[in-house]
mmCIF file of C-alpha atoms and ligand atoms in Angstrom:
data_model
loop_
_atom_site.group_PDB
_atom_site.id
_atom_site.type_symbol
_atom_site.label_atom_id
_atom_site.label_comp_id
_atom_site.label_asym_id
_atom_site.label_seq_id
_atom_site.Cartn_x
_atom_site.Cartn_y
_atom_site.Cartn_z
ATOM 1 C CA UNK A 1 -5.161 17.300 7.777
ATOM 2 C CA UNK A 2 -1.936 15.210 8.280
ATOM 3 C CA UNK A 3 -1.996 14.036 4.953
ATOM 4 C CA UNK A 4 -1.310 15.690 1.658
ATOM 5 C CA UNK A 5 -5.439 14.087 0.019
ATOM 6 C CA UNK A 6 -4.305 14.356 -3.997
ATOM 7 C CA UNK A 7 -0.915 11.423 -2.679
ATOM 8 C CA UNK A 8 -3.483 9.326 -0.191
ATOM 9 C CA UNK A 9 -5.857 8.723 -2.730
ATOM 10 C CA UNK A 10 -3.672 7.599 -5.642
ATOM 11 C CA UNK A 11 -3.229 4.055 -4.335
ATOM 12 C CA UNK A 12 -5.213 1.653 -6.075
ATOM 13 C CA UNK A 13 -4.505 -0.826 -3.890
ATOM 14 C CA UNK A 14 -3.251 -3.297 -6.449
ATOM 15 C CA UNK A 15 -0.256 -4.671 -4.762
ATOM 16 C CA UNK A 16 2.570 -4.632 -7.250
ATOM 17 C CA UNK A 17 4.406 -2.897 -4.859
ATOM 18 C CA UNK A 18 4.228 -5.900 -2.203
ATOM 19 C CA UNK A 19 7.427 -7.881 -4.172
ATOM 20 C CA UNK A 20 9.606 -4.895 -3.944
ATOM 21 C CA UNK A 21 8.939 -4.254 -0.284
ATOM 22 C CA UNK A 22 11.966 -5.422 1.820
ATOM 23 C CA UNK A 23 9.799 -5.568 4.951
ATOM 24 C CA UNK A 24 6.615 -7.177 3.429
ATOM 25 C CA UNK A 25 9.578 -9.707 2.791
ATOM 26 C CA UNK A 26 10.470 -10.078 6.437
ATOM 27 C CA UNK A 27 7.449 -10.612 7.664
ATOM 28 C CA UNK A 28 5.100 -11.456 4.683
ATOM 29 C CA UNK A 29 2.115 -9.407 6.461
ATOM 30 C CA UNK A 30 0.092 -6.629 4.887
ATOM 31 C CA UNK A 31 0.584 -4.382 7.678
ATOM 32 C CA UNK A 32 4.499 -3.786 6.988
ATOM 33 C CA UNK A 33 3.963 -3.916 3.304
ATOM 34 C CA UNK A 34 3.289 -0.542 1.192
ATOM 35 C CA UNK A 35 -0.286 -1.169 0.686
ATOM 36 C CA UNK A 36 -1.142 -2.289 4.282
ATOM 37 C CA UNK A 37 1.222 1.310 5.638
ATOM 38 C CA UNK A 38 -1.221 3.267 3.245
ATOM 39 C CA UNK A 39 -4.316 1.778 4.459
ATOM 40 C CA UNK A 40 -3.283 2.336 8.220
ATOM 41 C CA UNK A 41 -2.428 6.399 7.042
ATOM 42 C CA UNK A 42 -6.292 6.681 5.808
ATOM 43 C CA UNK A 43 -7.180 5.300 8.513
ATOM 44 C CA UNK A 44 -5.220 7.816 10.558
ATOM 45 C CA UNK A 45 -5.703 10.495 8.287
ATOM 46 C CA UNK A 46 -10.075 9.719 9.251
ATOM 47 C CA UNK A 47 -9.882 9.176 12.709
ATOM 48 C CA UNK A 48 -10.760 5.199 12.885
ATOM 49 C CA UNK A 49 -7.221 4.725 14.325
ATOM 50 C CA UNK A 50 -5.537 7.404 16.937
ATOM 51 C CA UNK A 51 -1.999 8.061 16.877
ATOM 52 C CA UNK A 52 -0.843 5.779 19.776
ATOM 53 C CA UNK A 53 -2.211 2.448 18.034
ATOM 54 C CA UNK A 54 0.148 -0.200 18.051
ATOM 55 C CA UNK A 55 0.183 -0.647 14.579
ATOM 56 C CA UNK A 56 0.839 2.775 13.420
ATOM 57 C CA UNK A 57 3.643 3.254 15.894
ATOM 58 C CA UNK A 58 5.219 0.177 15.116
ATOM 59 C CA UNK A 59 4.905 0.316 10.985
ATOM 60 C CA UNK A 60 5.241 4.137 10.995
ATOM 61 C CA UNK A 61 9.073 3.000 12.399
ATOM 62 C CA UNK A 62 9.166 -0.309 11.230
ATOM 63 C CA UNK A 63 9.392 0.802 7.159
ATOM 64 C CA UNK A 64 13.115 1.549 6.066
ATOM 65 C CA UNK A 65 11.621 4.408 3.934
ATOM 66 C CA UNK A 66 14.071 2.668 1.012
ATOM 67 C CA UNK A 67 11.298 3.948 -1.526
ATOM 68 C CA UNK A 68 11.384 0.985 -3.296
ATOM 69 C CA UNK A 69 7.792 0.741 -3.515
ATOM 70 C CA UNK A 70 7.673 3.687 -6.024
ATOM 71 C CA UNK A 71 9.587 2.864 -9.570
ATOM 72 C CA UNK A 72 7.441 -0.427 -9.273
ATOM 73 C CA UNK A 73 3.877 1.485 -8.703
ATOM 74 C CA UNK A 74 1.799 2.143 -11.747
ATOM 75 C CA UNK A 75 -0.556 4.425 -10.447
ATOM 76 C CA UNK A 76 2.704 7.065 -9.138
ATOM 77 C CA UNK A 77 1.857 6.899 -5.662
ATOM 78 C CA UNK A 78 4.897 9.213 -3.858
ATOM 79 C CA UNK A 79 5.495 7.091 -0.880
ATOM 80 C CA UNK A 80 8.618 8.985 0.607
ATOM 81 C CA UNK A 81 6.483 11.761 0.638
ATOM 82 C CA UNK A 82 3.906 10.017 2.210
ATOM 83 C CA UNK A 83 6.101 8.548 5.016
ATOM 84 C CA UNK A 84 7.532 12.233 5.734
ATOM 85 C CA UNK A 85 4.123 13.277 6.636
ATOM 86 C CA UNK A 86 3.224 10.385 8.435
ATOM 87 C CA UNK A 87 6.106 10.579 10.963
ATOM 88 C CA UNK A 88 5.972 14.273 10.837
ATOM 89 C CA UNK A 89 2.710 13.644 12.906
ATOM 90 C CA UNK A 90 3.507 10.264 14.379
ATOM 91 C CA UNK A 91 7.177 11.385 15.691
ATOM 92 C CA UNK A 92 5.861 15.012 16.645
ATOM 93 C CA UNK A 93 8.254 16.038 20.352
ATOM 94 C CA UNK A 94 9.141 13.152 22.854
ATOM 95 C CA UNK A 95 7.291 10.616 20.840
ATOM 96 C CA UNK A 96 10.265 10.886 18.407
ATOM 97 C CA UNK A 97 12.800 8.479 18.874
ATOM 98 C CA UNK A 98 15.576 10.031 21.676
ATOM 99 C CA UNK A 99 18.440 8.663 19.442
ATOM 100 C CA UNK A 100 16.950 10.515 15.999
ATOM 101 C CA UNK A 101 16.769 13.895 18.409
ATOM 102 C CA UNK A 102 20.232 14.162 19.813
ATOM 103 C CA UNK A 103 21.185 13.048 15.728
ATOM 104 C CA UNK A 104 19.438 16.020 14.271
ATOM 105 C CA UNK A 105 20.671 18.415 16.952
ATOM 106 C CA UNK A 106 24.272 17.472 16.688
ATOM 107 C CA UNK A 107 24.067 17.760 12.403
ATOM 108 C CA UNK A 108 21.514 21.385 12.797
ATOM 109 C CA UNK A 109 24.874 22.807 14.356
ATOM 110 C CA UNK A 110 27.022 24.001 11.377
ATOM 111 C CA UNK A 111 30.209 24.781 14.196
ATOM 112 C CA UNK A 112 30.392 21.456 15.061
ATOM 113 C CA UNK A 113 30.331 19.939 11.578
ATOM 114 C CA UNK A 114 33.416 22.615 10.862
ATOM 115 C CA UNK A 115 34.924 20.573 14.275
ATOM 116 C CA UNK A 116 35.137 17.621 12.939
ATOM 117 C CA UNK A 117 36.364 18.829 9.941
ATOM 118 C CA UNK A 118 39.669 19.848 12.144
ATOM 119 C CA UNK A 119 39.931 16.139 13.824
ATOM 120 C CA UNK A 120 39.009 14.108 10.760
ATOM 121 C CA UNK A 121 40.731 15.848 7.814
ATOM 122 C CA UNK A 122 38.377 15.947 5.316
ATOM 123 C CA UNK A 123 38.346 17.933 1.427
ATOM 124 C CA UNK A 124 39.716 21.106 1.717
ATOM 125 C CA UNK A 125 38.809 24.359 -0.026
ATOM 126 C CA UNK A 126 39.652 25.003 -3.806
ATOM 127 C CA UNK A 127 38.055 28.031 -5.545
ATOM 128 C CA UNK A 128 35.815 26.589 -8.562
ATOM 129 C CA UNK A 129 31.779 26.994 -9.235
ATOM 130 C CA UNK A 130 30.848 23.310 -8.758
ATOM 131 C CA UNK A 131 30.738 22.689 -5.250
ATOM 132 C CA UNK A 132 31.305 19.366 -3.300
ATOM 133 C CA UNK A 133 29.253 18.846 -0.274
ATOM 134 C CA UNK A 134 30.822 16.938 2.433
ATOM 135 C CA UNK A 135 27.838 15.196 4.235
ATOM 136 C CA UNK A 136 27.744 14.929 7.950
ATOM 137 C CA UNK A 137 28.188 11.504 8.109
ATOM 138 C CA UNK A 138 30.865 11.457 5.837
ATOM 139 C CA UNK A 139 32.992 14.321 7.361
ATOM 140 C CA UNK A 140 32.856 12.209 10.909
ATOM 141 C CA UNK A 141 32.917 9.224 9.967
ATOM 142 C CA UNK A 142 34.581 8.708 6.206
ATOM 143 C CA UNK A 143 36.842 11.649 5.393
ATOM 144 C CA UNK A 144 38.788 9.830 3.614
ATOM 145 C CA UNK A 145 35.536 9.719 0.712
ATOM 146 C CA UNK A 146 35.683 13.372 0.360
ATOM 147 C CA UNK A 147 39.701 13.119 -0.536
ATOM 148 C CA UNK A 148 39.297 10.977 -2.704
ATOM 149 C CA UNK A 149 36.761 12.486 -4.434
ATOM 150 C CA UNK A 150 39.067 15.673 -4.642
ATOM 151 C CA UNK A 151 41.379 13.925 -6.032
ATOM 152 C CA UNK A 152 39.767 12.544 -8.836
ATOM 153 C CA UNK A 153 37.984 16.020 -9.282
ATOM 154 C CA UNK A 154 40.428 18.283 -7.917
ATOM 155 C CA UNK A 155 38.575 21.333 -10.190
ATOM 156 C CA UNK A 156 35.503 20.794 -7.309
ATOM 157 C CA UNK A 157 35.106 24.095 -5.080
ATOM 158 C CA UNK A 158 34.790 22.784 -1.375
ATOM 159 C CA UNK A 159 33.201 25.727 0.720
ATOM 160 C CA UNK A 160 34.412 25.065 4.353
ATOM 161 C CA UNK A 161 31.370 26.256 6.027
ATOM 162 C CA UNK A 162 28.888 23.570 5.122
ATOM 163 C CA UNK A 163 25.745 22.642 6.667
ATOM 164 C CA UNK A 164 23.743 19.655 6.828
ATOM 165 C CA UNK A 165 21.660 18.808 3.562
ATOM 166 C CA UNK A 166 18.342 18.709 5.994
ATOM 167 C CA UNK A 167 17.858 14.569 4.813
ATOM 168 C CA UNK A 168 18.192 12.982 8.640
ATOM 169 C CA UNK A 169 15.509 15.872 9.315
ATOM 170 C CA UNK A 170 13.317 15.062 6.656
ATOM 171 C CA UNK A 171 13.481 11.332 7.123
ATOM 172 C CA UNK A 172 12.865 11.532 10.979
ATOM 173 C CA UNK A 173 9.612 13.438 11.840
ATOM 174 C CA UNK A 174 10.810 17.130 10.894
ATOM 175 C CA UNK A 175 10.065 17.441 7.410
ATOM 176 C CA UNK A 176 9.676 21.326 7.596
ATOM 177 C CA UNK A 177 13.232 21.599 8.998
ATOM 178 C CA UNK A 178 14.404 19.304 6.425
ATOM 179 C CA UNK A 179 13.387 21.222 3.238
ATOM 180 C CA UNK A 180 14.906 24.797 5.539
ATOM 181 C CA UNK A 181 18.495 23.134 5.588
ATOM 182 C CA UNK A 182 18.514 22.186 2.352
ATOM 183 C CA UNK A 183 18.043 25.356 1.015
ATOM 184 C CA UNK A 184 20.277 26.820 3.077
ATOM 185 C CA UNK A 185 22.490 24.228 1.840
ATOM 186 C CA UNK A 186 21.860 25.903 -1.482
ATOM 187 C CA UNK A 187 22.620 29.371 -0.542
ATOM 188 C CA UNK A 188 26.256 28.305 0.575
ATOM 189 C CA UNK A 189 27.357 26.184 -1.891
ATOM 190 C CA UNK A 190 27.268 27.719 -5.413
ATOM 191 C CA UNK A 191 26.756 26.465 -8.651
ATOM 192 C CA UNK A 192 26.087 23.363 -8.923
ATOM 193 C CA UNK A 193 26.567 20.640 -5.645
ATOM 194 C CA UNK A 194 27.980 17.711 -6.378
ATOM 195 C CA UNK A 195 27.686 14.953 -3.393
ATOM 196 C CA UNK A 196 29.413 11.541 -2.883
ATOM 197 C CA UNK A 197 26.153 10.628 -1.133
ATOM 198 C CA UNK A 198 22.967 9.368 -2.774
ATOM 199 C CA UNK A 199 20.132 9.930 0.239
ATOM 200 C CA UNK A 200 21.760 13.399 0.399
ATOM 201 C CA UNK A 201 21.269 13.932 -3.433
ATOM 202 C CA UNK A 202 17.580 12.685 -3.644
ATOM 203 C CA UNK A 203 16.756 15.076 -0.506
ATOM 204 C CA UNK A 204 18.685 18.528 -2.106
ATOM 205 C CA UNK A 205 17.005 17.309 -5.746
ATOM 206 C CA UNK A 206 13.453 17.695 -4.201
ATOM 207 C CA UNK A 207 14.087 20.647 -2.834
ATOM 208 C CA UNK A 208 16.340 22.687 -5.299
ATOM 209 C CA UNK A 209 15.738 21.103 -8.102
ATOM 210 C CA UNK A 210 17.376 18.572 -10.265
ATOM 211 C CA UNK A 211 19.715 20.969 -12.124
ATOM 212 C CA UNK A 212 21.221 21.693 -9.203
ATOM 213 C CA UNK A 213 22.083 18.117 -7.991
ATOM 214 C CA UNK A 214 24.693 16.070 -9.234
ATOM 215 C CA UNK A 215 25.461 12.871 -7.223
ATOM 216 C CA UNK A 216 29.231 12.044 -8.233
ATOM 217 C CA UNK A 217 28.709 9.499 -10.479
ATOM 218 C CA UNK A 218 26.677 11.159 -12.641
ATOM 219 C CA UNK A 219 28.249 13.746 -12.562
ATOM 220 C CA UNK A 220 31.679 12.213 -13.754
ATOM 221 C CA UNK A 221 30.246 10.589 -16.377
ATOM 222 C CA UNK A 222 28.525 13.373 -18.094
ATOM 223 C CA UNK A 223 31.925 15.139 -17.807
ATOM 224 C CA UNK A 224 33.271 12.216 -19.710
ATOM 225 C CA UNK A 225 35.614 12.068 -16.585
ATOM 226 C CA UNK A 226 36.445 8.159 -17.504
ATOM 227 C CA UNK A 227 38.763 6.984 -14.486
ATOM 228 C CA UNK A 228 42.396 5.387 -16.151
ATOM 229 C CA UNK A 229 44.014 2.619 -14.911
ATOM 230 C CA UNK A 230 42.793 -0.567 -12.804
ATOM 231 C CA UNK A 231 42.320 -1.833 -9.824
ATOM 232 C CA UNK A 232 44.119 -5.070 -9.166
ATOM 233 C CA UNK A 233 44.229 -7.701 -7.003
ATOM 234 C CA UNK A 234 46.583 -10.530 -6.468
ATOM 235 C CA UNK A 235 48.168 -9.772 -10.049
ATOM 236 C CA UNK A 236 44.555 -9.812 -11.730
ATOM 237 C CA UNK A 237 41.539 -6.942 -12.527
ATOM 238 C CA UNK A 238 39.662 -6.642 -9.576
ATOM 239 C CA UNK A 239 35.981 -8.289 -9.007
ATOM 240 C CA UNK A 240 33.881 -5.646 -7.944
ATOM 241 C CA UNK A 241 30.433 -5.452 -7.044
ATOM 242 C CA UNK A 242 27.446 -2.482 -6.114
ATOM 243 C CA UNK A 243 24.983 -1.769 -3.680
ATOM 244 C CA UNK A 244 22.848 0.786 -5.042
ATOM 245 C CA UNK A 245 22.114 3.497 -2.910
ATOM 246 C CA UNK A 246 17.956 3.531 -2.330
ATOM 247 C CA UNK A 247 17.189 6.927 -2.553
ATOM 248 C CA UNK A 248 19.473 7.638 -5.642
ATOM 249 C CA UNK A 249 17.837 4.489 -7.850
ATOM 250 C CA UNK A 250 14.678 5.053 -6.347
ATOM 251 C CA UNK A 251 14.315 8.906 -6.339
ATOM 252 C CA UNK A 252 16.483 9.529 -8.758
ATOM 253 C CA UNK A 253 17.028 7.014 -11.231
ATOM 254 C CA UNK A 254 20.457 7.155 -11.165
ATOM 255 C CA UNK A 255 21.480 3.267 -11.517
ATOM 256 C CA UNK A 256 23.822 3.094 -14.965
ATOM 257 C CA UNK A 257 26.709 5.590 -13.872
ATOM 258 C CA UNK A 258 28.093 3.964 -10.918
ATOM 259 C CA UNK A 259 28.245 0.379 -13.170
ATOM 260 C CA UNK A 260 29.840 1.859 -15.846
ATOM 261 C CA UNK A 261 32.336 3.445 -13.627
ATOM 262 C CA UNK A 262 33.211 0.409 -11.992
ATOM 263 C CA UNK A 263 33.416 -1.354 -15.224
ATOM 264 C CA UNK A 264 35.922 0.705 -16.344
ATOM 265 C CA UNK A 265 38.565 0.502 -13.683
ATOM 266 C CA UNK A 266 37.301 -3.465 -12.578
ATOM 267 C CA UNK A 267 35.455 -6.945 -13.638
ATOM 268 C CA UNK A 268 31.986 -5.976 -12.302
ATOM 269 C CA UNK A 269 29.847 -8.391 -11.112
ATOM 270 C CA UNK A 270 25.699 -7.593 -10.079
ATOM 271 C CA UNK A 271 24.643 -9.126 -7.009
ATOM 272 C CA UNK A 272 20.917 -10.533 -7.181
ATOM 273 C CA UNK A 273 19.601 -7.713 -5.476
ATOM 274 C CA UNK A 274 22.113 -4.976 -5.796
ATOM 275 C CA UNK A 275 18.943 -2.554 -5.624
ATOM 276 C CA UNK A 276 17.416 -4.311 -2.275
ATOM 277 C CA UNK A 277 18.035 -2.014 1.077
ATOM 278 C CA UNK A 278 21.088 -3.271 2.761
ATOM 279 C CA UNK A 279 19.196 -2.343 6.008
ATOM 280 C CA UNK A 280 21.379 0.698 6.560
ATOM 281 C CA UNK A 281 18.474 3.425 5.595
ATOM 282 C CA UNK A 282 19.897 6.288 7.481
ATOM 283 C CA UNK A 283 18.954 6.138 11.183
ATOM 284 C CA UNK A 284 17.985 2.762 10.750
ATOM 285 C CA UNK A 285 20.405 0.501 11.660
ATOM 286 C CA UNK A 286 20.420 2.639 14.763
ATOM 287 C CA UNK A 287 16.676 3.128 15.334
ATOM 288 C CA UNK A 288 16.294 -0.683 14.930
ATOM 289 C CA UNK A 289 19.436 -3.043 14.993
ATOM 290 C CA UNK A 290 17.956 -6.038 15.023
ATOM 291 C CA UNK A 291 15.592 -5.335 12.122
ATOM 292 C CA UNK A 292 18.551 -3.689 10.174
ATOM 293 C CA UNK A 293 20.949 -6.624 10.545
ATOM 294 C CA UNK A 294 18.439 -8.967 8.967
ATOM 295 C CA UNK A 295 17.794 -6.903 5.872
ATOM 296 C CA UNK A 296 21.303 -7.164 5.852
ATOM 297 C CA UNK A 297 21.430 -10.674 6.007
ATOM 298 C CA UNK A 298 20.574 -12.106 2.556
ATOM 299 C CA UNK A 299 22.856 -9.364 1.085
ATOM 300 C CA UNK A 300 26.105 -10.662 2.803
ATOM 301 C CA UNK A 301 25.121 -14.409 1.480
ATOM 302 C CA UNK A 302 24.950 -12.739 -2.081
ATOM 303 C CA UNK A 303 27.988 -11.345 -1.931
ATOM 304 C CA UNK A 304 29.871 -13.835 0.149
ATOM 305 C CA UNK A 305 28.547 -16.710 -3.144
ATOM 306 C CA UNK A 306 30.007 -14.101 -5.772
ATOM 307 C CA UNK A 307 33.268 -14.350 -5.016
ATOM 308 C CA UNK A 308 34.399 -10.460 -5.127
ATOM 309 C CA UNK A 309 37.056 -8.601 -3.980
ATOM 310 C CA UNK A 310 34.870 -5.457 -3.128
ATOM 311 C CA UNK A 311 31.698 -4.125 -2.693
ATOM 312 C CA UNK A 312 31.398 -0.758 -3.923
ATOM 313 C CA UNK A 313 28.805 1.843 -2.096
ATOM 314 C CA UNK A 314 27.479 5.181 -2.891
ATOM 315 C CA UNK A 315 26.135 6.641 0.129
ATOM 316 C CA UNK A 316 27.780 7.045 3.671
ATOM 317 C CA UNK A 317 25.284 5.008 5.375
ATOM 318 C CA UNK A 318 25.244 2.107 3.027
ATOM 319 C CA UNK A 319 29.183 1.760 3.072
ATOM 320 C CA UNK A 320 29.101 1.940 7.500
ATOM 321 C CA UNK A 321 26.432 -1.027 7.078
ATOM 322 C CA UNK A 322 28.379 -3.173 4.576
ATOM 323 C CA UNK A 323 31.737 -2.801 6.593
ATOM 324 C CA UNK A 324 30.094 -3.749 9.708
ATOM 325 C CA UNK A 325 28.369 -6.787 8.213
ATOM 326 C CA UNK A 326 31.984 -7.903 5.832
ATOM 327 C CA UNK A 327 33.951 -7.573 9.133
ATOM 328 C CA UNK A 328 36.100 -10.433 9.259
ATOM 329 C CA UNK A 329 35.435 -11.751 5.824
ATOM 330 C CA UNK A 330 37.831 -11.038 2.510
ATOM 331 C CA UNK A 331 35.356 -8.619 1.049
ATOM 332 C CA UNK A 332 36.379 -5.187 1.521
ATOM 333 C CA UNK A 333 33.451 -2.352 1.194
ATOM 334 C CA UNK A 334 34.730 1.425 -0.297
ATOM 335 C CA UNK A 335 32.616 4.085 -1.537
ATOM 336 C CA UNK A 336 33.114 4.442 -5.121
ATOM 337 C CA UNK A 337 35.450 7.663 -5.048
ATOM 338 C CA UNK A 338 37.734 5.377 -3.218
ATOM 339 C CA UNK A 339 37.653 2.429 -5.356
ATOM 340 C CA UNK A 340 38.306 5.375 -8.631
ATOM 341 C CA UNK A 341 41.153 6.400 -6.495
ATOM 342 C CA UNK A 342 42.707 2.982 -6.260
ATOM 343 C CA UNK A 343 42.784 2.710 -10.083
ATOM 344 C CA UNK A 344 45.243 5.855 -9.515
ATOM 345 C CA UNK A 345 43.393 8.656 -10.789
HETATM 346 S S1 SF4 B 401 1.741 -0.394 -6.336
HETATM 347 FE FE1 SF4 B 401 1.086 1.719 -5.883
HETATM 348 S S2 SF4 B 401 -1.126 1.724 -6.268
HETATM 349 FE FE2 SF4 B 401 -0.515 -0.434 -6.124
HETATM 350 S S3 SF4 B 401 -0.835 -0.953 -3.933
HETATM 351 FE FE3 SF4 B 401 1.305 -0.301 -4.130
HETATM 352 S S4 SF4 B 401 1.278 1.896 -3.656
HETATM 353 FE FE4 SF4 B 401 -0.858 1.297 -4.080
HETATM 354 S S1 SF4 B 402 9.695 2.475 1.732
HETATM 355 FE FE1 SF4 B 402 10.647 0.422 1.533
HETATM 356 S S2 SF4 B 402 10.152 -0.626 3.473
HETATM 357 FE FE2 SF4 B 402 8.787 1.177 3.343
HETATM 358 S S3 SF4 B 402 6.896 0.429 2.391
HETATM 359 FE FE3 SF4 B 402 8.189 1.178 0.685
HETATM 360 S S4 SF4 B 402 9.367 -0.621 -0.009
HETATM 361 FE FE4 SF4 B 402 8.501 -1.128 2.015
#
């Protein structure tokens, strides 16, 4: 059985979930929406189609797994899930992507996270019982994220031997592996583990449970930690602007907290779609360039017609896409601990 039966039945194949679907958008065929991915797993999951079809392999790689299929589905159908056990058999040894391999190797390897912790200062360790994780991507690529979050939070313990949170694992054909990590994860980092990055929080939530997750939003405003001051720009209140993180709207909910932070320190403005995929979605914009950059497409449009000053991220991967794409324009992209920082907390 590849499948998990109870989650591959639930569809009812009504199709609200085709409007939502950023792929189904693309191409406007039922193969890459949710529906038509669903229909291809039963048909996996009973033998009419073998692994190596065309159309598994390319849909199985071709959804961005943004999960945006699920808030909109009445009948509760888990897709993420879903897609975790379908690449879990799809992606099984050297049919998995070479790029996603040498990835998860590199992030399974706790001494070479600490590495890059001593070229690209990241955090460093306080003593407290709320822990902030530093992400994998974050500590190589953004360090400064995890500063700034310390800043703002300087009561947050940061334990300097850190793992990965399992979510690149999960998301990439080793679900198993995935869920191993991030309870290890869990072991390491007491109390409670609050993370500047929203795929990482959905991925730790489902596997330790949601009192144990905070994403850093959230988890400032239900401290009441309301940032002072503002950010400015050429002598007025900044125009800021959010791209939600998928996995955090979608698997979490979380969608007020980041707005309301914003709001506070800037003039926010929503874009259209701030709760679209920017095309990012983890090893995406790797896996599949092209495919990423026009997702991203329509995005830069909304933001280049609202006239902002910033565009405000919370997840690692979202804020490497949106930089890339605003190179050479006026629009800056920051994660949101940065943009709190800014206002000078
Ligand atoms: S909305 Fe849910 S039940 Fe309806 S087709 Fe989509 S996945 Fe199936
Ligand atoms: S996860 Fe995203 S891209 Fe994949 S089927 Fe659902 S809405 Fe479409």
């Amino acid at each position: 059985m590849i499948f998990d039966d109870e989650l591959l039945e639930r569809c009812i194949s009504c199709g609200f979930c085709l409007p939502a679907c950023p792929t189904y958008a693309l191409t406007g065929e039922e193969a890459s929406s949710p529906r038509g991915r669903i229909t291809l797993m039963r048909a996996l999951e009973t033998g009419q189609l073998e692994p190596d079809d065309p159309t598994l392999v390319e849909q199985s790689s071709f959804c961005l797994g943004c999960r945006a299929c699920e808030p909109v589905c009445p009948a509760g159908v888990q897709y993420g899930n879903l897609l975790e056990q379908w690449r879990d058999h799809q992606w099984r040894g050297r049919d998995r992507p070479w790029l996603a391999r040498v990835l998860m190797a590199v992030v399974a390897r706790r001494w070479l996270l600490r590495l890059q912790g001593l070229v690209r200062r990241h955090a460093r360790a306080r003593g407290r019982a709320e822990s902030l994780m530093l992400g994998c991507v974050e500590r190589g690529l953004y360090p400064a994220v995890s500063r700034a979050a310390l800043r703002i939070a300087p009561d947050l313990n940061v334990p300097a031997n850190q793992g990965c949170c399992g979510a690149l694992h999960a998301h990439n054909g080793e679900s198993g592996r995935g869920a191993e990590l991030a309870r290890e994860l869990g072991k390491r980092l007491p109390g409670t583990i609050v993370t500047t990055a929203g795929g990482c929080a959905a991925h730790l939530t489902a596997h330790l449970g949601r009192d144990r997750v905070k994403e850093f939003s959230e988890w400032l405003v239900e401290r009441n930690a309301w940032p002072d001051g503002e950010v400015r720009v050429d002598g007025r209140r900044a125009r800021v602007a959010l791209q939600d993180s998928c996995h955090l709207r979608n698997g979490m909910g979380v969608t007020r907290e980041p707005r309301e932070l914003i709001k506070a320190v800037a003039d926010y403005v929503e874009l259209p779609n701030a709760g679209s995929c920017c095309g990012a979605a983890g090893t995406y914009s790797l896996l599949r360039p092209a495919d990423s950059r026009e997702v991203l497409a329509p995005k830069l449009a909304e933001i280049e017609s609202a006239g902002v000053d910033y565009v405000v991220a919370v997840n690692p991967g979202c804020l490497r896409q949106l930089r890339q794409g605003l190179r050479g324009t006026p629009v800056k992209a920051l994660h949101l601990a940065e943009l709190l920082r800014l206002a000078g907390n």
